C-alpha atoms as an extended CHARMM CRD file, in Angstrom:
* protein
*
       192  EXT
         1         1  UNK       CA            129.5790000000       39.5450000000      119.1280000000  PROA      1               0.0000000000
         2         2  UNK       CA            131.5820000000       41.3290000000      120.6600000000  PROA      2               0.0000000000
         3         3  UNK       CA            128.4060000000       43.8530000000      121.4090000000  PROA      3               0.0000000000
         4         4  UNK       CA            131.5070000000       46.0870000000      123.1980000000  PROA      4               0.0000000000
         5         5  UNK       CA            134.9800000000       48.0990000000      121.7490000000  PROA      5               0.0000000000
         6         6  UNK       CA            136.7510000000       45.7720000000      120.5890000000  PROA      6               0.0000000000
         7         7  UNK       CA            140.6010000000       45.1630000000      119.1610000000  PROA      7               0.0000000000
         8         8  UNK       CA            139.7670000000       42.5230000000      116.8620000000  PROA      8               0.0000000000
         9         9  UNK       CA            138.2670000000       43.0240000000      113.4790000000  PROA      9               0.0000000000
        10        10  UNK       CA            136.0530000000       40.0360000000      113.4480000000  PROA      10              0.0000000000
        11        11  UNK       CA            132.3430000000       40.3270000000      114.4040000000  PROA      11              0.0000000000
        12        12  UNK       CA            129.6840000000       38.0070000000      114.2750000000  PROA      12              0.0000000000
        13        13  UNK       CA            125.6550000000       38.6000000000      114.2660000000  PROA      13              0.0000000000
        14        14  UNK       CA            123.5240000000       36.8400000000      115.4170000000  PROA      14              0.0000000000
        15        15  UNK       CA            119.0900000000       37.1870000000      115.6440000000  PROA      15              0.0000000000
        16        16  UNK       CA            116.1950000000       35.2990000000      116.4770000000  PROA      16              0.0000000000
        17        17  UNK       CA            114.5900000000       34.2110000000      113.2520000000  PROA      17              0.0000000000
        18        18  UNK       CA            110.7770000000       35.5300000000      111.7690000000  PROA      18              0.0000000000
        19        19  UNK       CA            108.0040000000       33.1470000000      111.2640000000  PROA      19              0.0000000000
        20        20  UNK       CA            107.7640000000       32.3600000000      107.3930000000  PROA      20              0.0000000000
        21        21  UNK       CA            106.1300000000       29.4920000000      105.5960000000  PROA      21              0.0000000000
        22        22  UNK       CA            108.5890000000       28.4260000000      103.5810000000  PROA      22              0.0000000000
        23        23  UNK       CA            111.2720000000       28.7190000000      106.0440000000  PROA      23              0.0000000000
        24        24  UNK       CA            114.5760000000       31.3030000000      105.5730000000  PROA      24              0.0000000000
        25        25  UNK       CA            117.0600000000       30.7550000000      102.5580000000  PROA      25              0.0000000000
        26        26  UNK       CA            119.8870000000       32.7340000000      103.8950000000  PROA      26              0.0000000000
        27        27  UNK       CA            120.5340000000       36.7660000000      104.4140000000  PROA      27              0.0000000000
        28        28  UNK       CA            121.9400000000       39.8710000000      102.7750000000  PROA      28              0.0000000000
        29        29  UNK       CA            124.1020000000       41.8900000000      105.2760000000  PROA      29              0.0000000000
        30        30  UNK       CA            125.8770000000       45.8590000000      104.4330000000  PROA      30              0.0000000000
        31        31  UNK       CA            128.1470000000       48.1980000000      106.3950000000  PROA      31              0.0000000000
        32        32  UNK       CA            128.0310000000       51.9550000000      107.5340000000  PROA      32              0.0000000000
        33        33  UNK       CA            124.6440000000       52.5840000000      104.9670000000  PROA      33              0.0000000000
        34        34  UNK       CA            121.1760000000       51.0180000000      104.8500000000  PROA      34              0.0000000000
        35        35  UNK       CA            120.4300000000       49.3090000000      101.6430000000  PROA      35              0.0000000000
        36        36  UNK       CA            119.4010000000       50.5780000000       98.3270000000  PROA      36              0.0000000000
        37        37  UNK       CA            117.6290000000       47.5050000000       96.3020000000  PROA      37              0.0000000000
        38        38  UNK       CA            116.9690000000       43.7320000000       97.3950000000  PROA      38              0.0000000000
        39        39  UNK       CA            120.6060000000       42.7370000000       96.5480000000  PROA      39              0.0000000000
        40        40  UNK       CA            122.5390000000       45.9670000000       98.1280000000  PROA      40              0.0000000000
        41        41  UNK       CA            124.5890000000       43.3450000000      100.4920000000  PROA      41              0.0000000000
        42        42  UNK       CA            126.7020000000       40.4500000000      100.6940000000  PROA      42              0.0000000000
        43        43  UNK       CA            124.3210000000       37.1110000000      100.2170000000  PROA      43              0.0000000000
        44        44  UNK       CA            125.2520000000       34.4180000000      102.9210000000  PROA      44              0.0000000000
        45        45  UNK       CA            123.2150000000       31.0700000000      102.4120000000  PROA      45              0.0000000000
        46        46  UNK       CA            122.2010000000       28.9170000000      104.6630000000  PROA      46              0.0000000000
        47        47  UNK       CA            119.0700000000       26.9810000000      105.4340000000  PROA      47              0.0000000000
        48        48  UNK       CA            117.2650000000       29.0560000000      108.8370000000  PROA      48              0.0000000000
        49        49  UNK       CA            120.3610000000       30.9290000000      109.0140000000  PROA      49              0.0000000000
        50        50  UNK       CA            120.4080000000       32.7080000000      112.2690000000  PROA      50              0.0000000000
        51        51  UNK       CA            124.2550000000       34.1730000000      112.2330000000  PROA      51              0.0000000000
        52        52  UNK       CA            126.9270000000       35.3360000000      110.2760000000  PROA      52              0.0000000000
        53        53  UNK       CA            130.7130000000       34.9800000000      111.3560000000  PROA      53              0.0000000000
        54        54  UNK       CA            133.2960000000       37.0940000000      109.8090000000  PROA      54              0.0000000000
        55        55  UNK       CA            132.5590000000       40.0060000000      109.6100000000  PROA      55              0.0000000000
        56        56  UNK       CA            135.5470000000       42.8290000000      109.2550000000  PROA      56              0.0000000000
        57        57  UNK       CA            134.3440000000       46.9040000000      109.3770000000  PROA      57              0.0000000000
        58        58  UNK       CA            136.3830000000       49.2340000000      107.1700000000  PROA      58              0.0000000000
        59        59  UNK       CA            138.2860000000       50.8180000000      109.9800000000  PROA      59              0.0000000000
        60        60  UNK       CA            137.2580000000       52.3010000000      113.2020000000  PROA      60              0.0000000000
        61        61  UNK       CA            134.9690000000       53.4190000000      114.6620000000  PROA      61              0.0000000000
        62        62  UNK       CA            131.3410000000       52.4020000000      115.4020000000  PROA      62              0.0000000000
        63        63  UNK       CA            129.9920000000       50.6830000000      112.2170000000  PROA      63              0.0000000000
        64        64  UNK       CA            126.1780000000       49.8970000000      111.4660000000  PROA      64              0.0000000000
        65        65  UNK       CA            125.3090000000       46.9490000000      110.3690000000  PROA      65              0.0000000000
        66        66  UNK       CA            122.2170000000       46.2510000000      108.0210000000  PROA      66              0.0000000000
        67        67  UNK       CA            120.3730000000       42.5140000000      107.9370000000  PROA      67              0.0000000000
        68        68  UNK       CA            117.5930000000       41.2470000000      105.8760000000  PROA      68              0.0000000000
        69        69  UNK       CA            116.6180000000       37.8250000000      105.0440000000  PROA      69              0.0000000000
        70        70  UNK       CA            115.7690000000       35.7300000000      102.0320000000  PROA      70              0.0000000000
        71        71  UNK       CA            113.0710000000       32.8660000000      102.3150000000  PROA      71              0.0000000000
        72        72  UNK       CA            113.7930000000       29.7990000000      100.6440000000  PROA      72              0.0000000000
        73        73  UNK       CA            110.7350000000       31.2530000000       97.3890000000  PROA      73              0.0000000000
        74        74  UNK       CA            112.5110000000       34.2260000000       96.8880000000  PROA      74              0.0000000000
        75        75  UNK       CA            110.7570000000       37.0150000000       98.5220000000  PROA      75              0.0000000000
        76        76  UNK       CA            113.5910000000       39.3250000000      100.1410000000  PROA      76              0.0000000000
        77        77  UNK       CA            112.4150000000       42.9290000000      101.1180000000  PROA      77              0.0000000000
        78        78  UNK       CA            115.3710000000       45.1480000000      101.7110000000  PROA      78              0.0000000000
        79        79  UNK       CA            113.2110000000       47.4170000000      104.0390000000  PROA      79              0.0000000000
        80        80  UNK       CA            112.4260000000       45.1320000000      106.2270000000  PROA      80              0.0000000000
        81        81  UNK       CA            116.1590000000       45.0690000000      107.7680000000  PROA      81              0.0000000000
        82        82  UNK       CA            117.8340000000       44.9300000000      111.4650000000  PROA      82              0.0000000000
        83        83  UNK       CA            120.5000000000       46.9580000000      112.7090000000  PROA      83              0.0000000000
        84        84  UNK       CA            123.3100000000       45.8010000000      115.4600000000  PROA      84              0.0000000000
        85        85  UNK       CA            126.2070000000       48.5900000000      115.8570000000  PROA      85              0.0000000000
        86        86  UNK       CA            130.2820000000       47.0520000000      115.3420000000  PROA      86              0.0000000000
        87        87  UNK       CA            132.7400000000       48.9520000000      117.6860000000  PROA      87              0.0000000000
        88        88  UNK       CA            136.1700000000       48.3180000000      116.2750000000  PROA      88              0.0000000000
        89        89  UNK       CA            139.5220000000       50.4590000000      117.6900000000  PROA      89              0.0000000000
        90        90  UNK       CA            142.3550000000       48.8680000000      116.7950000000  PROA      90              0.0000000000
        91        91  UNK       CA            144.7460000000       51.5340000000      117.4570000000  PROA      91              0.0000000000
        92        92  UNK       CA            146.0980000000       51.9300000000      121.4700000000  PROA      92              0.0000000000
        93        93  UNK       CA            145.8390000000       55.3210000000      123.1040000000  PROA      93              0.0000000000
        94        94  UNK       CA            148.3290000000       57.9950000000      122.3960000000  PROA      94              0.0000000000
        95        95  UNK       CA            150.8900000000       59.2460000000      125.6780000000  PROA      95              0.0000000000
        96        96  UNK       CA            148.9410000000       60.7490000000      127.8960000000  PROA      96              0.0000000000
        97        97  UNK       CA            149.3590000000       64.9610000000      127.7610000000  PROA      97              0.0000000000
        98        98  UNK       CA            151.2330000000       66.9680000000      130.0170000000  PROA      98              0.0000000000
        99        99  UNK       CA            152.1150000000       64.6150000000      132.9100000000  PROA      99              0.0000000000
       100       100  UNK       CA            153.2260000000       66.0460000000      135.8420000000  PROA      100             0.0000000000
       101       101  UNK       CA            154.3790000000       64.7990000000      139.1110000000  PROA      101             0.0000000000
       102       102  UNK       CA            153.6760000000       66.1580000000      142.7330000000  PROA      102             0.0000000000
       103       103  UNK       CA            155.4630000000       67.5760000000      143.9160000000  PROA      103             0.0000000000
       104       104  UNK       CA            157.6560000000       68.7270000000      140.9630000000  PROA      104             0.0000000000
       105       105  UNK       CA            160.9300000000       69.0610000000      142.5180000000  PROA      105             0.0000000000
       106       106  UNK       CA            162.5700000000       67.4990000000      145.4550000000  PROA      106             0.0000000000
       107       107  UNK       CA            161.0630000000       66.1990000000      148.6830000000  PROA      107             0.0000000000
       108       108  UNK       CA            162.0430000000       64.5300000000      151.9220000000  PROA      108             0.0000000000
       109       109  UNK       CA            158.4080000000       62.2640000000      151.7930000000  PROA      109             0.0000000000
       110       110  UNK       CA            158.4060000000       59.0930000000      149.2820000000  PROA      110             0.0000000000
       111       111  UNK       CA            155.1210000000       59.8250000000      148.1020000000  PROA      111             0.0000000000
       112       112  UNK       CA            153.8610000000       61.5040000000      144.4390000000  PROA      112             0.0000000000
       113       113  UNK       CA            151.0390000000       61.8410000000      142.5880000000  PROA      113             0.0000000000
       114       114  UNK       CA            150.8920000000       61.8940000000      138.6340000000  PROA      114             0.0000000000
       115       115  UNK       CA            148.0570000000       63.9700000000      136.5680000000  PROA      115             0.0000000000
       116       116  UNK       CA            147.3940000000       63.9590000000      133.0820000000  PROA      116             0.0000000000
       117       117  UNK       CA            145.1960000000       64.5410000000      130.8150000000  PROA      117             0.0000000000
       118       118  UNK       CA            143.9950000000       62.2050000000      127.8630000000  PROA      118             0.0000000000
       119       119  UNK       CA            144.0770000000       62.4080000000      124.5590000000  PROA      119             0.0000000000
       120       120  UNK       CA            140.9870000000       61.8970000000      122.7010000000  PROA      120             0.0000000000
       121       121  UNK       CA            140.2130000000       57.9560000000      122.3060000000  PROA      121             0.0000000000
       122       122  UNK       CA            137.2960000000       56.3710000000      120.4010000000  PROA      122             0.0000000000
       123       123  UNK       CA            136.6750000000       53.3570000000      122.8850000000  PROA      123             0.0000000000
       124       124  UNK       CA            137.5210000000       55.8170000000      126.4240000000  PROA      124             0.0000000000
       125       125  UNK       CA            140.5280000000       55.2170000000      128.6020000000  PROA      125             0.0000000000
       126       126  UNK       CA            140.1220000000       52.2320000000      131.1960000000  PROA      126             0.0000000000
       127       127  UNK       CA            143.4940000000       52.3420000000      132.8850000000  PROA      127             0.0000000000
       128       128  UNK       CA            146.7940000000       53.1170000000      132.9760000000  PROA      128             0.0000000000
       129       129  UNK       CA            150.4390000000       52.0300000000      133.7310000000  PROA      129             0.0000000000
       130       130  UNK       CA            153.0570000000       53.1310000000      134.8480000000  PROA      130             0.0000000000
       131       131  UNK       CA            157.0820000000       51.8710000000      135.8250000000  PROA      131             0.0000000000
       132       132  UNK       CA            159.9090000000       53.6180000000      137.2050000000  PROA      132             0.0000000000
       133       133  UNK       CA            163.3270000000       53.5970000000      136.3490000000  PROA      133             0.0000000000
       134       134  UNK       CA            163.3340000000       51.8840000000      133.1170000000  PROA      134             0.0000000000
       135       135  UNK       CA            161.5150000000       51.6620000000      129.8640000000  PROA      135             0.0000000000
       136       136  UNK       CA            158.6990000000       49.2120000000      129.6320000000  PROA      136             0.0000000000
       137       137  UNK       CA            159.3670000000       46.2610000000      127.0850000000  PROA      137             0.0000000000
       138       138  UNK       CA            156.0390000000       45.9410000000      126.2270000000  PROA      138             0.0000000000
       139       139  UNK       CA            152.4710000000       46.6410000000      127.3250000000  PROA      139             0.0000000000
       140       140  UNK       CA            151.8710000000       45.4670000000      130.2100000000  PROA      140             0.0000000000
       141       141  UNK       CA            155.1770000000       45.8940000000      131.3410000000  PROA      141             0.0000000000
       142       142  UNK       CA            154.5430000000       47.9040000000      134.7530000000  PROA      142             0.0000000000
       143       143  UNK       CA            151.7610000000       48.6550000000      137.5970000000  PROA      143             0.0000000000
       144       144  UNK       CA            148.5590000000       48.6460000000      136.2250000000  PROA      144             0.0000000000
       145       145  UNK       CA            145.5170000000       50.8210000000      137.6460000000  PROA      145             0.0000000000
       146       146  UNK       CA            142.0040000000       50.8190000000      136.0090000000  PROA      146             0.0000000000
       147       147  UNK       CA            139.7460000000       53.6780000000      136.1950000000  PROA      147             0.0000000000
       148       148  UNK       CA            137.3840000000       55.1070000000      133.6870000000  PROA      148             0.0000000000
       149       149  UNK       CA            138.2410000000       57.6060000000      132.4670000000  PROA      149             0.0000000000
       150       150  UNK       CA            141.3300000000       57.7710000000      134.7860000000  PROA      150             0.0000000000
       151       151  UNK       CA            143.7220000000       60.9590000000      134.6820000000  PROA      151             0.0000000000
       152       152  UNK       CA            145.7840000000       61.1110000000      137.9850000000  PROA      152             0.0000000000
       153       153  UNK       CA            147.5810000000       57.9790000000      139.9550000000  PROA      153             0.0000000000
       154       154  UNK       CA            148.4730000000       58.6650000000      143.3940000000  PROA      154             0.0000000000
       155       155  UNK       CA            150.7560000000       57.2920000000      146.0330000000  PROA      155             0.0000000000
       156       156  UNK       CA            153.0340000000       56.3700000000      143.7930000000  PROA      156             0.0000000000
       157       157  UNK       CA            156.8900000000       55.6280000000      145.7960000000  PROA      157             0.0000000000
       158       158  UNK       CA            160.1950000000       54.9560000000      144.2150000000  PROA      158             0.0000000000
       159       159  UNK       CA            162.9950000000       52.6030000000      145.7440000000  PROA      159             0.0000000000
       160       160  UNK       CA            164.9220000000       54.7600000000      147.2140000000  PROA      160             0.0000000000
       161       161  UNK       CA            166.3620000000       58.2910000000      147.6030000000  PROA      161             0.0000000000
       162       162  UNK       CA            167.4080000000       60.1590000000      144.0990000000  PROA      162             0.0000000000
       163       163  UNK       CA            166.1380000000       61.2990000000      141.1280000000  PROA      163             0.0000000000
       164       164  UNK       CA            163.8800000000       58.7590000000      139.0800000000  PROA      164             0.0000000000
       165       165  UNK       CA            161.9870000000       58.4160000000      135.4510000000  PROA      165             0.0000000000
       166       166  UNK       CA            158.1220000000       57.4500000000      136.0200000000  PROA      166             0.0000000000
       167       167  UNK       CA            156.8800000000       56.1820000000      132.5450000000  PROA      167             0.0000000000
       168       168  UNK       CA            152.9790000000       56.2730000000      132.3070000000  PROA      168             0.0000000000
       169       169  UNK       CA            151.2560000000       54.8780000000      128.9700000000  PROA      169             0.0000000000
       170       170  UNK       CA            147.2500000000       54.2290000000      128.6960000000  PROA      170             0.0000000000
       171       171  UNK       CA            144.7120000000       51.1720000000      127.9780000000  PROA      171             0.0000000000
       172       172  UNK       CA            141.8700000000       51.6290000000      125.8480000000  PROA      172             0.0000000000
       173       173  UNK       CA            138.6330000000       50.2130000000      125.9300000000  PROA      173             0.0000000000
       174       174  UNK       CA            139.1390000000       47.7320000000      123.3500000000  PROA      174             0.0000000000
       175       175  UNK       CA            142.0010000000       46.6800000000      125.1890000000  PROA      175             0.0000000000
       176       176  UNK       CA            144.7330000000       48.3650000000      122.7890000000  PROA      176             0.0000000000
       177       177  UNK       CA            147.4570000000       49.4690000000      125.1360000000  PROA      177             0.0000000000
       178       178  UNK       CA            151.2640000000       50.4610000000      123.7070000000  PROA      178             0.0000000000
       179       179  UNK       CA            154.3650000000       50.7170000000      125.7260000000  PROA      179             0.0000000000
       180       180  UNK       CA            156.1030000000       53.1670000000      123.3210000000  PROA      180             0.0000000000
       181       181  UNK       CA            153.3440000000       55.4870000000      123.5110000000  PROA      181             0.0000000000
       182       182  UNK       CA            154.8710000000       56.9030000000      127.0010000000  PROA      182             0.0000000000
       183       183  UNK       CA            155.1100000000       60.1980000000      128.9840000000  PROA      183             0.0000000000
       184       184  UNK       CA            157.9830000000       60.6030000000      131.2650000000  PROA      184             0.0000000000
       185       185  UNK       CA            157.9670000000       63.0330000000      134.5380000000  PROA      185             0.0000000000
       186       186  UNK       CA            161.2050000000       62.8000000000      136.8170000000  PROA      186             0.0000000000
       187       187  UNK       CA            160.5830000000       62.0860000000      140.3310000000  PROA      187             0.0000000000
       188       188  UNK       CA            162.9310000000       63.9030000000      143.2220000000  PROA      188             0.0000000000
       189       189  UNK       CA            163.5170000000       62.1650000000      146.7660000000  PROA      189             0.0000000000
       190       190  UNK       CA            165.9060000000       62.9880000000      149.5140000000  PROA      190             0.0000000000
       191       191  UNK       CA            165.2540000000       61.9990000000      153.1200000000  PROA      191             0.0000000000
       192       192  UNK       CA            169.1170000000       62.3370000000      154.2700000000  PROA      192             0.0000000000
């Protein structure tokens, strides 16, 4: 938990417990490798443990991670493990890449469209943003449109006639969206 991308480094696991006779003593769990020996883990007690909170992965990225259990005589087989996958990104999306309005230069009709293309982004692009005139002050400062995957926005008007800044910036699938992490295209309207 979270089974999805995710911003936050903190995981928990949690599993249906095994018939044994003299009942579970606690678990071993281990990141990104499967384990080596009957100790290759970090040991959580607990009696019938059936979760473990807490959990932070190394950096992102997807992350496996190993569990096997201990019963309360001893017997812990390392072999015998289950697997449950982490997906951490806690970094937000570059600018998008070579956004361009149309049309690119002036036009009597209030109406663009943006394209762009995305830069490369462990947990996918879910949306983007986008405000005209002015810088954003911070992420979710401006129009928000979710797509997967989403590249273009279109009917996009300004306020009036003249020449105006579109800033566009990305959300992530983890949720990781920055407002400094803009593309700019100018926008050109004259209906007089």
């Amino acid at each position: 938990d979270p089974d999805h991308w995710t911003n936050q480094n903190q995981f928990s696991l949690f599993w249906s417990l095994p018939g044994d006779g003299s009942g579970i003593a606690g678990a071993y769990y281990k990141l990104d490798a499967a384990p080596t020996s009957a100790t290759d883990g970090v040991w959580v007690a607990g009696d019938n443990l059936s979760m473990i909170k807490d959990i932070a992965v190394a950096g992102d990225g997807a992350h496996t991670a190993y569990v096997w259990l201990k019963d309360k005589v001893g017997n812990v087989d390392h072999t015998h493990y289950a697997t449950a996958t982490l997906y951490y990104d806690g970094s937000a999306p570059l600018s998008p890449v070579g956004l361009t309005p149309a049309p690119d230069n002036w036009t009597n009709l209030n109406l663009f469209n943006l394209n762009w293309s995305n830069p490369a982004e462990l947990s996918g692009i879910v949306g983007a943003y986008y405000r005209l005139n002015s810088a954003p002050a911070h992420a979710a400062d401006g129009t928000y449109v979710a797509g997967a995957n989403i590249q273009s926005l279109s009917g996009v008007t300004t306020p009036g006639e003249g020449v105006h800044t579109v800033y566009v910036w990305l959300k992530n699938g983890a949720g990781g969206a920055d407002h400094t992490r803009t593309a700019t295209a100018t926008l050109r309207y004259d209906n007089t």
